Short mmCIF file of C-alpha atoms in Angstrom, two decimals:
data_model
loop_
_atom_site.label_atom_id
_atom_site.label_comp_id
_atom_site.label_asym_id
_atom_site.label_seq_id
_atom_site.Cartn_x
_atom_site.Cartn_y
_atom_site.Cartn_z
CA MET A 254 54.64 105.82 161.85
CA VAL A 255 56.17 102.83 160.95
CA THR A 256 59.80 103.12 160.66
CA ASP A 257 60.43 100.00 162.68
CA LYS A 258 59.88 97.01 159.94
CA ARG A 259 61.82 98.81 157.04
CA SER A 260 63.42 96.91 154.35
CA THR A 261 65.46 97.44 151.27
CA LEU A 262 62.69 95.83 149.30
CA GLY A 263 60.12 98.10 150.93
CA LEU A 264 61.39 100.87 150.21
CA THR A 265 62.01 99.76 147.11
CA VAL A 266 58.07 98.96 146.23
CA LEU A 267 57.03 102.41 148.14
CA GLY A 268 59.28 104.56 145.26
CA ILE A 269 58.25 102.70 142.54
CA LEU A 270 54.43 103.71 143.72
CA ALA A 271 55.18 106.74 144.70
CA GLY A 272 55.44 107.47 140.61
CA GLY A 273 51.68 106.49 140.42
CA PRO A 274 49.49 103.54 141.13
CA MET A 275 49.94 99.88 139.60
CA HIS A 276 49.82 96.82 139.54
CA ALA A 277 52.38 94.64 140.78
CA TYR A 278 53.57 93.47 137.58
CA ARG A 279 54.16 96.37 136.30
CA VAL A 280 56.46 97.47 139.85
CA GLN A 281 58.69 94.42 139.32
CA LYS A 282 58.89 95.61 135.71
CA LEU A 283 60.01 99.16 136.71
CA ILE A 284 62.25 97.93 139.36
CA LYS A 285 63.68 95.93 136.55
CA ASP A 286 63.57 98.62 134.20
CA TYR A 287 65.07 101.00 136.09
CA GLY A 288 68.26 98.84 137.24
CA LYS A 289 67.06 98.36 140.74
CA ASP A 290 67.49 94.74 140.91
CA ARG A 291 71.47 95.31 140.97
CA VAL A 292 70.45 96.78 144.41
CA VAL A 293 67.47 95.06 145.55
CA ASN A 294 67.47 91.04 146.38
CA VAL A 295 64.38 90.56 143.83
CA ARG A 296 65.74 86.92 142.55
CA GLN A 297 61.90 85.33 143.37
CA ARG A 298 58.72 86.68 141.71
CA ALA A 299 56.71 86.20 145.18
CA SER A 300 59.32 88.85 146.55
CA ILE A 301 57.31 91.37 145.18
CA TYR A 302 54.27 89.96 146.14
CA GLN A 303 54.93 89.43 149.45
CA ALA A 304 56.93 92.36 150.16
CA ILE A 305 53.29 94.56 148.46
CA GLU A 306 51.21 92.48 151.13
CA ARG A 307 53.39 93.36 153.71
CA LEU A 308 52.76 97.14 153.31
CA ARG A 309 49.61 96.62 152.34
CA LYS A 310 49.03 95.15 155.64
CA LEU A 311 50.72 98.69 157.93
CA GLY A 312 49.04 100.89 155.73
CA LEU A 313 52.14 102.19 153.78
CA ILE A 314 49.71 101.19 150.77
CA GLU A 315 46.57 100.95 149.58
CA VAL A 316 43.87 99.09 147.11
CA GLU A 317 42.69 101.30 144.70
CA GLY A 318 41.16 99.38 141.78
CA VAL A 319 41.32 96.50 139.94
CA ASP A 320 43.19 97.04 135.81
CA ARG A 321 40.70 95.21 133.80
CA GLU A 322 42.35 95.52 130.29
CA ALA A 323 40.95 93.60 127.81
CA GLY A 324 42.39 90.33 127.22
CA ARG A 325 44.81 90.01 129.96
CA PRO A 326 43.75 88.63 133.87
CA GLU A 327 42.23 91.44 136.76
CA ARG A 328 45.12 92.97 138.23
CA THR A 329 45.12 94.57 141.44
CA VAL A 330 46.85 98.24 141.48
CA TYR A 331 47.83 99.34 144.65
CA ALA A 332 48.50 102.93 145.11
CA ILE A 333 50.59 104.43 147.95
CA THR A 334 48.83 106.05 150.76
CA ALA A 335 50.15 109.05 153.01
CA ALA A 336 52.00 107.46 155.78
CA GLY A 337 53.80 105.03 153.15
CA ALA A 338 55.17 108.67 151.77
CA GLU A 339 56.05 109.86 154.86
CA THR A 340 57.61 106.56 156.09
CA ALA A 341 59.38 105.91 152.46
CA LYS A 342 61.19 109.77 153.39
CA ALA A 343 61.98 107.91 157.09
CA TRP A 344 63.34 105.15 155.92
CA ILE A 345 65.71 106.85 153.00
CA LYS A 346 67.30 108.88 155.98
CA GLU A 347 67.68 106.33 158.39
CA MET A 348 70.03 104.20 155.18
CA LEU A 349 71.64 107.39 153.98
CA ALA A 350 72.96 108.38 157.80
CA THR A 351 73.85 105.14 159.63
CA THR A 352 75.77 102.11 159.65
CA GLY A 353 76.35 98.29 160.05
CA GLY A 354 72.67 97.01 159.65
CA GLU A 355 74.36 94.55 157.25
CA TYR A 356 75.97 90.80 157.83
CA PRO A 357 76.62 90.17 154.52
CA GLU A 358 78.68 86.35 154.21
CA PHE A 359 82.11 88.04 152.47
CA PRO A 360 83.35 89.73 156.04
CA VAL A 361 82.25 86.38 157.68
CA GLY A 362 84.24 84.25 155.36
CA LEU A 363 87.05 86.28 156.11
CA SER A 364 86.95 86.03 159.98
CA PHE A 365 87.85 82.85 159.62
CA LEU A 366 90.43 82.54 156.55
CA MET A 367 92.67 80.80 158.79
CA MET A 368 90.50 77.62 158.34
CA LEU A 369 91.89 76.92 155.14
CA GLU A 370 95.46 76.45 153.69
CA PRO A 371 96.85 80.62 152.89
CA ASP A 372 97.01 78.82 149.03
CA GLU A 373 93.32 77.53 149.18
CA ALA A 374 92.41 80.42 150.52
CA ALA A 375 94.90 82.72 147.82
CA ALA A 376 92.73 80.50 145.28
CA GLN A 377 89.09 81.40 145.95
CA LEU A 378 89.71 84.80 146.64
CA GLU A 379 91.16 84.84 142.76
CA ILE A 380 87.48 83.53 142.10
CA ARG A 381 85.94 85.89 143.60
CA LEU A 382 88.51 89.22 141.79
CA ALA A 383 87.64 87.78 138.76
CA ALA A 384 83.86 87.78 139.47
CA VAL A 385 84.33 91.45 141.42
CA ASP A 386 86.27 92.52 137.27
CA ALA A 387 83.39 91.15 135.18
CA GLN A 388 80.83 93.55 137.41
CA VAL A 389 83.39 96.67 137.90
CA ALA A 390 83.13 96.54 134.07
CA GLU A 391 79.58 95.69 134.06
CA VAL A 392 78.95 98.78 135.66
CA ALA A 393 81.35 100.86 134.08
CA SER A 394 79.95 99.82 130.84
CA ALA A 395 76.09 101.30 131.92
CA LEU A 396 77.31 104.49 133.49
CA ASP A 397 79.21 105.57 130.12
CA GLY A 398 75.91 104.69 128.52
CA ALA A 399 74.37 106.44 130.62
CA ALA A 400 75.54 109.70 129.04
CA GLY A 401 72.58 112.67 129.43
CA ILE A 402 71.18 111.04 132.12
CA ALA A 403 70.80 113.32 135.50
CA ARG A 404 73.49 112.68 138.19
CA VAL A 405 70.20 112.46 140.80
CA PHE A 406 69.29 108.72 138.93
CA LEU A 407 72.75 107.09 138.55
CA VAL A 408 74.33 107.55 142.56
CA GLU A 409 73.79 104.27 143.59
CA GLU A 410 75.34 102.77 140.44
CA GLU A 411 78.05 105.47 140.93
CA TYR A 412 78.37 103.91 144.37
CA ARG A 413 78.02 100.36 143.69
CA HIS A 414 81.43 101.42 141.43
CA ALA A 415 83.19 102.86 143.42
CA LEU A 416 82.61 100.14 146.06
CA LEU A 417 83.61 97.26 143.62
CA VAL A 418 86.31 99.21 142.59
CA ALA A 419 87.83 99.59 146.24
CA GLU A 420 87.35 96.01 146.48
CA GLN A 421 88.89 95.25 143.32
CA ARG A 422 92.06 96.60 145.00
CA TRP A 423 91.97 94.89 148.04
CA LEU A 424 91.73 91.84 146.82
CA ARG A 425 94.86 92.31 144.48
CA ALA A 426 96.29 93.13 146.95
CA LEU A 427 95.67 90.80 150.14
CA ILE A 428 96.05 87.41 147.24
CA GLY A 429 99.03 89.51 146.12
CA ASP A 430 100.18 89.32 150.00
CA LEU A 431 98.49 85.49 150.36
CA ARG A 432 100.79 83.92 147.07
CA ALA A 433 103.91 85.79 148.73
CA SER A 434 103.78 84.08 151.85
CA ALA A 435 103.62 88.02 153.50
CA VAL A 436 100.49 86.78 155.06
CA THR A 437 100.29 82.83 156.23
CA TRP A 438 99.61 80.83 158.57
CA SER A 439 100.23 77.24 160.35
CA GLU A 440 98.46 75.44 162.56
CA GLU A 441 101.35 75.63 164.73
CA TRP A 442 101.27 79.32 164.23
CA LEU A 443 97.53 79.71 165.23
CA ARG A 444 97.68 77.19 168.17
CA GLN A 445 100.24 80.09 169.91
CA ALA A 446 98.44 82.61 168.83
CA ALA A 447 95.29 81.33 170.17
CA ALA A 448 97.18 80.84 173.58
CA GLU A 449 98.37 83.80 174.14
CA PHE A 450 95.35 85.60 173.32
CA ALA A 451 93.76 83.09 176.21
CA ALA A 452 96.52 84.24 178.22
CA LYS A 453 96.48 87.71 177.85
CA GLN A 454 92.24 87.41 178.45
CA GLU A 455 92.84 86.04 181.93
CA GLU A 456 94.97 88.09 182.33
CA GLU A 457 92.54 91.43 182.11
CA GLN A 458 90.07 89.63 183.78
CA SER A 459 91.91 88.86 186.75
#
């Protein structure tokens, strides 16, 4: 079974095809209709086709036929294979149970926050907070509008909402601390902290 090449987009394509054979354009449309584009990066149309080709080469999907609908260009129809269904389940289990496999940019930026002035850092975080506020409102509205839909179809949106609300709260607290100088630094302080860290490392290694 292929389990070492998992990807969020690959799983999404497999999950959509689990509902029945279809062509790539239909897969792309359902990803958007189901709101999966809010949790998976599908900004470029080519990425869908690349994912489909990769899954086909891995034997996780196969060509079932060609759609020759009148007045439209021929479209290749794909179907999930038995290996694809088993692999999708394995990927889901791994994605649900493991952490630490993602390397988003934000934590990296935070790790070098001291290269900015405290006021500069606060200003950039305020820009991010405004965007997070808008996302929280958007997801909350989507959840409110989903009354009557089974919860199992909404759990990824619930999770996204919970993460956004937690980030919103954390950003507000950090920005407040930066503006109040409860969290602050200077070039002199950074040099001293670096020297103390280097001395401690040298002591531990000696």
